[in-house]
CSV table of C-alpha atoms in Angstrom, one decimal:
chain,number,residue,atom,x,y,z
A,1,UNK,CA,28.4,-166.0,40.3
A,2,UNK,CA,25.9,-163.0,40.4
A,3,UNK,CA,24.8,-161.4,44.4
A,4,UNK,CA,22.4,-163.8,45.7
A,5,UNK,CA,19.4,-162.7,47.6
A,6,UNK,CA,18.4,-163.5,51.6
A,7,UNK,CA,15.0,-164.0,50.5
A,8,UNK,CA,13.3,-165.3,46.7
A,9,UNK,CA,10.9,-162.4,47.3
A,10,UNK,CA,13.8,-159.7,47.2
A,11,UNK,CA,14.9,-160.6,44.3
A,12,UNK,CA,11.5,-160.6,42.8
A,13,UNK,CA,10.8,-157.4,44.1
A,14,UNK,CA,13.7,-155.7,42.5
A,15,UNK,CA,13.3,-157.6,39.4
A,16,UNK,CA,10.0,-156.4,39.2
A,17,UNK,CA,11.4,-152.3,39.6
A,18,UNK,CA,13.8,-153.7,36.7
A,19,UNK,CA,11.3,-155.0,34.3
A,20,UNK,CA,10.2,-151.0,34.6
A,21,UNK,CA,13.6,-149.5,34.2
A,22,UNK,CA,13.7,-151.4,30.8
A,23,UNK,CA,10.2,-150.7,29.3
A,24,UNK,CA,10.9,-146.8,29.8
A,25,UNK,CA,13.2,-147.5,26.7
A,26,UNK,CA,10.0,-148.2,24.8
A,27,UNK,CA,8.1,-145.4,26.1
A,28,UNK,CA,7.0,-142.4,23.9
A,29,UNK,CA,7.9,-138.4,24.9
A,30,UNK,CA,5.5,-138.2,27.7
A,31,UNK,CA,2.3,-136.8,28.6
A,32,UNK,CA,3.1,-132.8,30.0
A,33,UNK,CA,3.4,-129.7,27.7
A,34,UNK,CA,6.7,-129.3,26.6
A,35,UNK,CA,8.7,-126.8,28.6
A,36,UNK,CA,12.4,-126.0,28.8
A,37,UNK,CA,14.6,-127.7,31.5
A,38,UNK,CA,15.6,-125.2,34.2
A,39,UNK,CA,18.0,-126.2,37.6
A,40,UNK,CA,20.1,-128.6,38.6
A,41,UNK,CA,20.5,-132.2,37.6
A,42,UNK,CA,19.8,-132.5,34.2
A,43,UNK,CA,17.6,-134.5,31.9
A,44,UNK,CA,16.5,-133.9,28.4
A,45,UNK,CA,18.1,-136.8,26.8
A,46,UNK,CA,14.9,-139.1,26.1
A,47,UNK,CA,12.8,-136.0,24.5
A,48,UNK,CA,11.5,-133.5,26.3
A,49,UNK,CA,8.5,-134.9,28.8
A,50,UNK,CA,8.2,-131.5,30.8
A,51,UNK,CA,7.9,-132.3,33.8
A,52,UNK,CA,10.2,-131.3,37.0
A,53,UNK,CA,11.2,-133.7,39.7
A,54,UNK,CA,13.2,-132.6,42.8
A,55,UNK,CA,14.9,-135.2,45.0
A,56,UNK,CA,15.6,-134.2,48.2
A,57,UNK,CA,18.1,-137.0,50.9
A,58,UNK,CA,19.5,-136.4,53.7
A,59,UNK,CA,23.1,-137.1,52.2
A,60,UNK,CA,26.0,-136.1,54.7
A,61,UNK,CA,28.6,-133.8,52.7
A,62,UNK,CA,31.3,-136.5,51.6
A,63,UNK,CA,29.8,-139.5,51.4
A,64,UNK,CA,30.1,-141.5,48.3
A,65,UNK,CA,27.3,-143.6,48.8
A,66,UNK,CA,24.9,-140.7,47.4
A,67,UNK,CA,26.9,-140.5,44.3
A,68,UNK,CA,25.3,-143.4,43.5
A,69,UNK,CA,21.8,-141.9,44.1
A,70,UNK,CA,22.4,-139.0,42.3
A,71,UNK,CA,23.6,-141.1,39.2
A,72,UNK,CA,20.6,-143.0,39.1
A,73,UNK,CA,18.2,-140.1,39.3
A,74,UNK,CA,19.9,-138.3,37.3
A,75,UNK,CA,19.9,-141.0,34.1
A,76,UNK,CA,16.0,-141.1,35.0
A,77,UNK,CA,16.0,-138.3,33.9
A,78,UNK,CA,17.7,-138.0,31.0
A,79,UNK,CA,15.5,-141.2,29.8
A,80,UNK,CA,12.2,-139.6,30.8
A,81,UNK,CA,13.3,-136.3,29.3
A,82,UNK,CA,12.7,-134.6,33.0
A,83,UNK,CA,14.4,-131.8,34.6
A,84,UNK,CA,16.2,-133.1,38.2
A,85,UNK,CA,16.3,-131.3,41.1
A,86,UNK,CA,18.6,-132.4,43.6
A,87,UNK,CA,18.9,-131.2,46.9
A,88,UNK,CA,20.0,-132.8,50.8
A,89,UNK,CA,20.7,-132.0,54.3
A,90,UNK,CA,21.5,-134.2,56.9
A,91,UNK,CA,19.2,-132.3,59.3
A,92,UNK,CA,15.9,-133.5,59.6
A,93,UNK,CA,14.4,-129.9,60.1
A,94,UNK,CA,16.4,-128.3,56.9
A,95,UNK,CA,15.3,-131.7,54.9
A,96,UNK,CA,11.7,-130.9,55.7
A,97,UNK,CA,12.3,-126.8,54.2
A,98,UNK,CA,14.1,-128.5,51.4
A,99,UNK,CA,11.0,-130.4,50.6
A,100,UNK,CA,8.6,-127.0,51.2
A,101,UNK,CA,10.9,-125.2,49.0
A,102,UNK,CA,10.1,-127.9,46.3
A,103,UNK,CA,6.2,-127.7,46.9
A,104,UNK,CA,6.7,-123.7,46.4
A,105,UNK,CA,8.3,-124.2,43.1
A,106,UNK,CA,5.8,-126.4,41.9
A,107,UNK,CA,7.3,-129.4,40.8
A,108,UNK,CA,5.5,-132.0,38.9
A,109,UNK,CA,6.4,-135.2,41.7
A,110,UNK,CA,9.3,-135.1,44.8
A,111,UNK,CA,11.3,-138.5,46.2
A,112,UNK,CA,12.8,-138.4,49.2
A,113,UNK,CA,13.9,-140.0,52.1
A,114,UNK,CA,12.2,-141.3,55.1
A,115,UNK,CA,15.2,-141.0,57.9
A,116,UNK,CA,13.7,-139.1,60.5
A,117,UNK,CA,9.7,-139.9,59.6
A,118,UNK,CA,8.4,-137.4,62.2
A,119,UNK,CA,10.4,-134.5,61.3
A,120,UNK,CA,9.5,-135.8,57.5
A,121,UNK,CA,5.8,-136.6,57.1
A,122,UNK,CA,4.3,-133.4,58.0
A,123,UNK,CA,5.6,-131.8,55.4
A,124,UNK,CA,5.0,-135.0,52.9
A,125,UNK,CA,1.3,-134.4,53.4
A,126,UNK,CA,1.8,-130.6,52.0
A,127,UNK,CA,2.7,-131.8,48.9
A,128,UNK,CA,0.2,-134.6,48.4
A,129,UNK,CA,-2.3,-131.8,49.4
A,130,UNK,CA,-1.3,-129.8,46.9
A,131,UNK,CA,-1.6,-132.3,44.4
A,132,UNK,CA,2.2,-133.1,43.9
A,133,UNK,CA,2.8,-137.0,43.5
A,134,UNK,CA,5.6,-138.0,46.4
A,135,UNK,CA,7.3,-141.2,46.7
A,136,UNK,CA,10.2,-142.4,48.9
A,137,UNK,CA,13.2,-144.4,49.0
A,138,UNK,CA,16.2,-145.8,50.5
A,139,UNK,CA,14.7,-144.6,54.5
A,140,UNK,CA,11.8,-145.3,56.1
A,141,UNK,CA,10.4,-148.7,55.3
A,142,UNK,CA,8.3,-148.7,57.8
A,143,UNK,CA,6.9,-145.5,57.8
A,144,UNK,CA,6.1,-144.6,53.4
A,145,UNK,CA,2.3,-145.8,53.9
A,146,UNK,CA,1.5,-143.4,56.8
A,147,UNK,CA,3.4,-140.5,54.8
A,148,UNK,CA,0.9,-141.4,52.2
A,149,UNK,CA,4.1,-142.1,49.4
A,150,UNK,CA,2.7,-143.8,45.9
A,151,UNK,CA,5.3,-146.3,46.7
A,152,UNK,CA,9.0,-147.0,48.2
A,153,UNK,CA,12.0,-148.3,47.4
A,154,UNK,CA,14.5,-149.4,49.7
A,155,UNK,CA,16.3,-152.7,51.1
A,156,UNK,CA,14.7,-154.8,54.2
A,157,UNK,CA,17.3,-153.0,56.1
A,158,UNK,CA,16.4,-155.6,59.5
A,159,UNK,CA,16.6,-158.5,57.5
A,160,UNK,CA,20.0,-157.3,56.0
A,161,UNK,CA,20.9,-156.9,60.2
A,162,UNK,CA,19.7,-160.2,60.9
A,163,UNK,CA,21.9,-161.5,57.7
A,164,UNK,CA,25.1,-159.8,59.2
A,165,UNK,CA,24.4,-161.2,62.8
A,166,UNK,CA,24.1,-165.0,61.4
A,167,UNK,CA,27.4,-164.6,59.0
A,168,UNK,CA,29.2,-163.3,61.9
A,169,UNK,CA,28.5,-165.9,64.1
A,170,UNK,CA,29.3,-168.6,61.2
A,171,UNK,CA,32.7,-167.0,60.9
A,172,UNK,CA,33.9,-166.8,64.8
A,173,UNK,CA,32.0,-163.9,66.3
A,174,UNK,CA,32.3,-164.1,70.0
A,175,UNK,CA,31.0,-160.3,70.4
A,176,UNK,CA,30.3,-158.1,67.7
A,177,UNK,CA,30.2,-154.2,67.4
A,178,UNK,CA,27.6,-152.2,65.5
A,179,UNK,CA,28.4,-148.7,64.9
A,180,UNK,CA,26.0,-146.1,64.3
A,181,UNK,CA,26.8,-143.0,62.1
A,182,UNK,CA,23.9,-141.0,62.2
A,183,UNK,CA,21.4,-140.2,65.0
A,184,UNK,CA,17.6,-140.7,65.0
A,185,UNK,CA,17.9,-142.9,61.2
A,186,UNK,CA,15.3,-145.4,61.3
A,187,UNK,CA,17.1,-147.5,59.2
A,188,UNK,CA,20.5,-147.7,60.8
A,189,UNK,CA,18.7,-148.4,64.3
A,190,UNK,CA,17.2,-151.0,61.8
A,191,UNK,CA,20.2,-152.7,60.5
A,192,UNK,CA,21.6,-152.6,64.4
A,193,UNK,CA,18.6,-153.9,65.8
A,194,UNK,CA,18.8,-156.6,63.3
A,195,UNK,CA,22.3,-157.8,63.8
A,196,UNK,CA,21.1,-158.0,68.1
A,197,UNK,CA,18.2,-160.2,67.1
A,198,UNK,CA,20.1,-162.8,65.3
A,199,UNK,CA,23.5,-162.3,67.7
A,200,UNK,CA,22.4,-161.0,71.2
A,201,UNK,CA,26.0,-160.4,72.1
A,202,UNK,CA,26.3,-156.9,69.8
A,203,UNK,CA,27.0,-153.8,71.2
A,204,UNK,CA,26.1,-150.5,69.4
A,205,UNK,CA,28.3,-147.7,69.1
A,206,UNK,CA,27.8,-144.2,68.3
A,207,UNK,CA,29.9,-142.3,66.0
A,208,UNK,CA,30.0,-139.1,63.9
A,209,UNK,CA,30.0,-140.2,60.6
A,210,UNK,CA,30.6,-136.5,59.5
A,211,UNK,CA,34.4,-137.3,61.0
A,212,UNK,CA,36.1,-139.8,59.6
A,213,UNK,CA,39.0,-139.2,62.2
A,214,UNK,CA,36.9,-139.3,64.7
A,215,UNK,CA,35.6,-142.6,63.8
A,216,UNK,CA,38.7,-143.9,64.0
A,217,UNK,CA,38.9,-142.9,66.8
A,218,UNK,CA,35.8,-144.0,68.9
A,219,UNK,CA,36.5,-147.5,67.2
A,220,UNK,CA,40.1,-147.7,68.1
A,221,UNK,CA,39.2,-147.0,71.7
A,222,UNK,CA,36.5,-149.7,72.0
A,223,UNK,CA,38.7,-152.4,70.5
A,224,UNK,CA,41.7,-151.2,72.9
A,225,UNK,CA,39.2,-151.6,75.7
A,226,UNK,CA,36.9,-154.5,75.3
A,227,UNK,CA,39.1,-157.7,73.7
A,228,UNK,CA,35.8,-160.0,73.6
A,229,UNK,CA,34.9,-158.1,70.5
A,230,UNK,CA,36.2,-159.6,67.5
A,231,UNK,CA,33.7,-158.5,65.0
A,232,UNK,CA,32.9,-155.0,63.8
A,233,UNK,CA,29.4,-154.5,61.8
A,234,UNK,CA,29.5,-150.9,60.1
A,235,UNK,CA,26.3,-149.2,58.6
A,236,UNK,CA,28.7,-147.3,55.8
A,237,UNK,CA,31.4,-147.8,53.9
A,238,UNK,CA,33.7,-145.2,54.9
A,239,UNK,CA,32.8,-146.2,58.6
A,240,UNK,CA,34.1,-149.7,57.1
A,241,UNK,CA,37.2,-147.9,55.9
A,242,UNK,CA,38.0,-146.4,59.0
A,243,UNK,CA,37.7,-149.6,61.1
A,244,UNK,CA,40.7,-151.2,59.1
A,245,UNK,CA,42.5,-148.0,60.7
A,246,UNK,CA,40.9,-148.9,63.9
A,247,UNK,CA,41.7,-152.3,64.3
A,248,UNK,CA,45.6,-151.3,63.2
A,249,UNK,CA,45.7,-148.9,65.7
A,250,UNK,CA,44.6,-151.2,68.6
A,251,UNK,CA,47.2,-154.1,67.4
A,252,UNK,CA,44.1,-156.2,66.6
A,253,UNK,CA,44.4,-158.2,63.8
A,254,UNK,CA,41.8,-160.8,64.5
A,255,UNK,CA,38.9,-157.9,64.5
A,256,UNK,CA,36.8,-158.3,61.1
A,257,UNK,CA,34.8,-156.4,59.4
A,258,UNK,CA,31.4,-156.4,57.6
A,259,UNK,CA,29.5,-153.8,56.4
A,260,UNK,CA,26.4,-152.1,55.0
A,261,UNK,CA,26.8,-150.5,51.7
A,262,UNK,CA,30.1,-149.7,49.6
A,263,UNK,CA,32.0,-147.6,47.5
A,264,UNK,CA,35.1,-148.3,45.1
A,265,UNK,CA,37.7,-148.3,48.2
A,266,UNK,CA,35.3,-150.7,50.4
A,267,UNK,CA,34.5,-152.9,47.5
A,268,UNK,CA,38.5,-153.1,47.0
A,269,UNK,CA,38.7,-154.0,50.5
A,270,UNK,CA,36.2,-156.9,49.8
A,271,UNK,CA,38.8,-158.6,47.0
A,272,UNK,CA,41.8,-157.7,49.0
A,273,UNK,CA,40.2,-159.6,52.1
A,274,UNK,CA,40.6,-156.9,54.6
A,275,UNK,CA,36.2,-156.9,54.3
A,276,UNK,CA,34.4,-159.6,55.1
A,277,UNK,CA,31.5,-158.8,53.1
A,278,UNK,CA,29.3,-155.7,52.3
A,279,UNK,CA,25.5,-155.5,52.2
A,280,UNK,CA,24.7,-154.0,49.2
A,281,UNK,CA,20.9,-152.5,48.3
A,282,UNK,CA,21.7,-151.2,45.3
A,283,UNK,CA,21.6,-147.2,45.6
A,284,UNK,CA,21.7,-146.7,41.7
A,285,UNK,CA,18.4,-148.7,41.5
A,286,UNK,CA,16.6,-147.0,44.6
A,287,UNK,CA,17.7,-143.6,42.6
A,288,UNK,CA,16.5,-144.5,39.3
A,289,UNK,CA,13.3,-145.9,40.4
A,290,UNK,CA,12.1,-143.3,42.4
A,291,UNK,CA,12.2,-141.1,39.6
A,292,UNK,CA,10.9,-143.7,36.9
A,293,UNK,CA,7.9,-143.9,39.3
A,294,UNK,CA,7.6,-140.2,39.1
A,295,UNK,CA,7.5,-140.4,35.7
A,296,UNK,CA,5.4,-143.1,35.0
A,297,UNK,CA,2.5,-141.8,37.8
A,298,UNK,CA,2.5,-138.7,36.0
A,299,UNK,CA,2.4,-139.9,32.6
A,300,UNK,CA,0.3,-143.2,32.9
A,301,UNK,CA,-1.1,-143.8,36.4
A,302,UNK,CA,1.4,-146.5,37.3
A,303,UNK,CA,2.2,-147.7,40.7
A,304,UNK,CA,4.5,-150.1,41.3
A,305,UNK,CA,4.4,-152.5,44.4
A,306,UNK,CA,0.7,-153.0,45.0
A,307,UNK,CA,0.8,-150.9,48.2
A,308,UNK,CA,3.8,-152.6,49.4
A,309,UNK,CA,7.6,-151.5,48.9
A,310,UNK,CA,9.5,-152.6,46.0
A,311,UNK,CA,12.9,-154.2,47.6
A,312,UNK,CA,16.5,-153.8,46.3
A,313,UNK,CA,18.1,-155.5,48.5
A,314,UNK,CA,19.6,-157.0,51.0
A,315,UNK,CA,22.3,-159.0,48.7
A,316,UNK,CA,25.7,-160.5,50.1
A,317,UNK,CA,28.7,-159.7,48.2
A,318,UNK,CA,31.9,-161.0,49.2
A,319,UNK,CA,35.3,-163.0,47.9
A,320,UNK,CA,33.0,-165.2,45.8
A,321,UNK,CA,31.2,-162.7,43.7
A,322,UNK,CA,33.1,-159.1,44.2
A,323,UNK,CA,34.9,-160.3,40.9
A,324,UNK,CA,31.4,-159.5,38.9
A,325,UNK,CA,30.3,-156.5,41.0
A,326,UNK,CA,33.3,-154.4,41.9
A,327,UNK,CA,33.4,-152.8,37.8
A,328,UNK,CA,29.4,-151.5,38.4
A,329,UNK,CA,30.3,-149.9,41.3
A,330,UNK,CA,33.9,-148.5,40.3
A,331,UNK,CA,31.8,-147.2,37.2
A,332,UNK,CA,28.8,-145.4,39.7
A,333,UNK,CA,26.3,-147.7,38.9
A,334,UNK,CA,26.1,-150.2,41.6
């Protein structure tokens, strides 16, 4: 059994960012000058297009889940015969220079992330101003048509909340928390706000998800203190990770767990049954696309999504289809 999607129009979203992944097999070199391929990232491997495409996220040092990103981007590149530039900060502000720095260089297209939209767009409209191609991904859903981005890919990160909030409450939930790793991300208050609206008995908690200890931590406490809460919705994996800790800690063994996203220890924690389910939106896709778009804009004119964004996601994967998914992902590509 393959992940199943909440909604037919997810999956027919992502299939259509698919259908593109596979025709860049059939493109030819590109349309820019050759040039030689300078910085970091990589590329090269499908011809030489000439072009230059930074990616800039707002990736906290540590976490896994960017991997993913990175690997996706990065094979983009290689296919498209680009030059990657990768850069993040977790800081809205020093995102926003990262994105000017790009503008200065002169880059042939930037994707990025929408998590603090404000801070973000401002800087956005430099680059479109100066003629530079920009489109977004992963944050922001709600916000890549006032930044002006060709297009945006990303999963319905409230629907994927509202998802949580219903499978909870099929499986027992009497109160559930919903921690929060990172402050001012539109799409984490998303994925919170989502679980509410389907479960009005959440409570969200925030945590430094720069600390896993710390996590631990604020979790352990709130599961000491408040018995009604039986359920624990994460927005990360090792968030996900440290709540098994948690729930040890405060002698509660009837706590579980569900969670947004994943990595190779919370996907093992799926099969194992000590994860209910993760929320997966497909990071390697969101990565890959965003510079495929790039690519193709520059080359062709293309934009995909019709002025809506292209979805990867929300899927559910737990004991019933780990079994298929859990080699992607322990091989970065998932």
């Amino acid at each position: 059994m393959t992940p199943t999607r909440t909604r037919k129009g997810l999956a027919a979203s992502a299939g259509v960012a698919l259908a593109a992944a596979f025709a860049l097999s059939a493109c030819s070199g590109g349309g820019a000058p050759a040039a030689s391929s300078t910085g970091g990232g990589g590329g090269g491997g499908g011809g030489n297009s000439g072009y230059t495409f930074a990616m800039i996220t707002h990736e906290t040092p540590g976490d896994t889940f960017w991997d993913r990103i990175k690997a996706g981007a990065q094979q983009a590149a290689k296919d498209t015969g680009a030059n990657l530039k990768y850069s993040s900060d977790p800081d809205a502000s020093k995102q926003a220079v990262l994105i000017q720095n790009a503008i200065d260089s002169k880059v042939d297209g930037i994707a990025t992330t929408l998590v603090t939209p404000d801070a973000l767009i401002p800087t956005i409209k430099k680059a479109e101003a100066a003629g530079i191609p920009v489109d977004t991904f992963n944050s922001g859903i709600d916000f890549f048509q006032k930044a002006g981005s060709l297009t945006h890919f990303a999963s319905n990160e409230k629907l994927g909340g509202e998802e949580a909030g219903k499978r909870a409450a099929a499986a027992g939930a009497t109160k559930i928390l919903c921690t929060i790793q990172q402050t001012g991300s539109v799409a984490l208050e998303d994925r919170c706000a989502g679980v509410k609206a389907s479960f009005p008995n959440t409570e969200n908690l925030q945590v430094n998800g720069a600390d896993d200890a710390a996590v631990t931590t604020a979790i352990q406490a709130k599961l000491t203190q408040d018995k009604a809460v039986n359920w624990v919705v994460t927005l990360g994996a090792p968030q996900a990770l440290d709540t098994i800790k948690a729930a040890q800690g405060a002698g509660r063994p009837d706590v579980k767990i569900g969670t947004f996203d994943t990595n190779p220890d919370a996907a093992q924690a799926v099969q194992d049954g000590k994860i209910q389910w993760f929320i997966d939106q497909q990071p390697y896709l969101q990565g890959y696309m965003a510079i495929s778009q790039l690519y193709l804009f520059k080359k062709n004119g293309n934009v995909l999504g019709g002025g809506q964004a292209v979805l990867t996601g929300p899927s559910f994967v737990d004991k019933t289809n780990i079994a298929q998914v859990l080699p992607f992902i322990k091989q970065n590509t998932r």
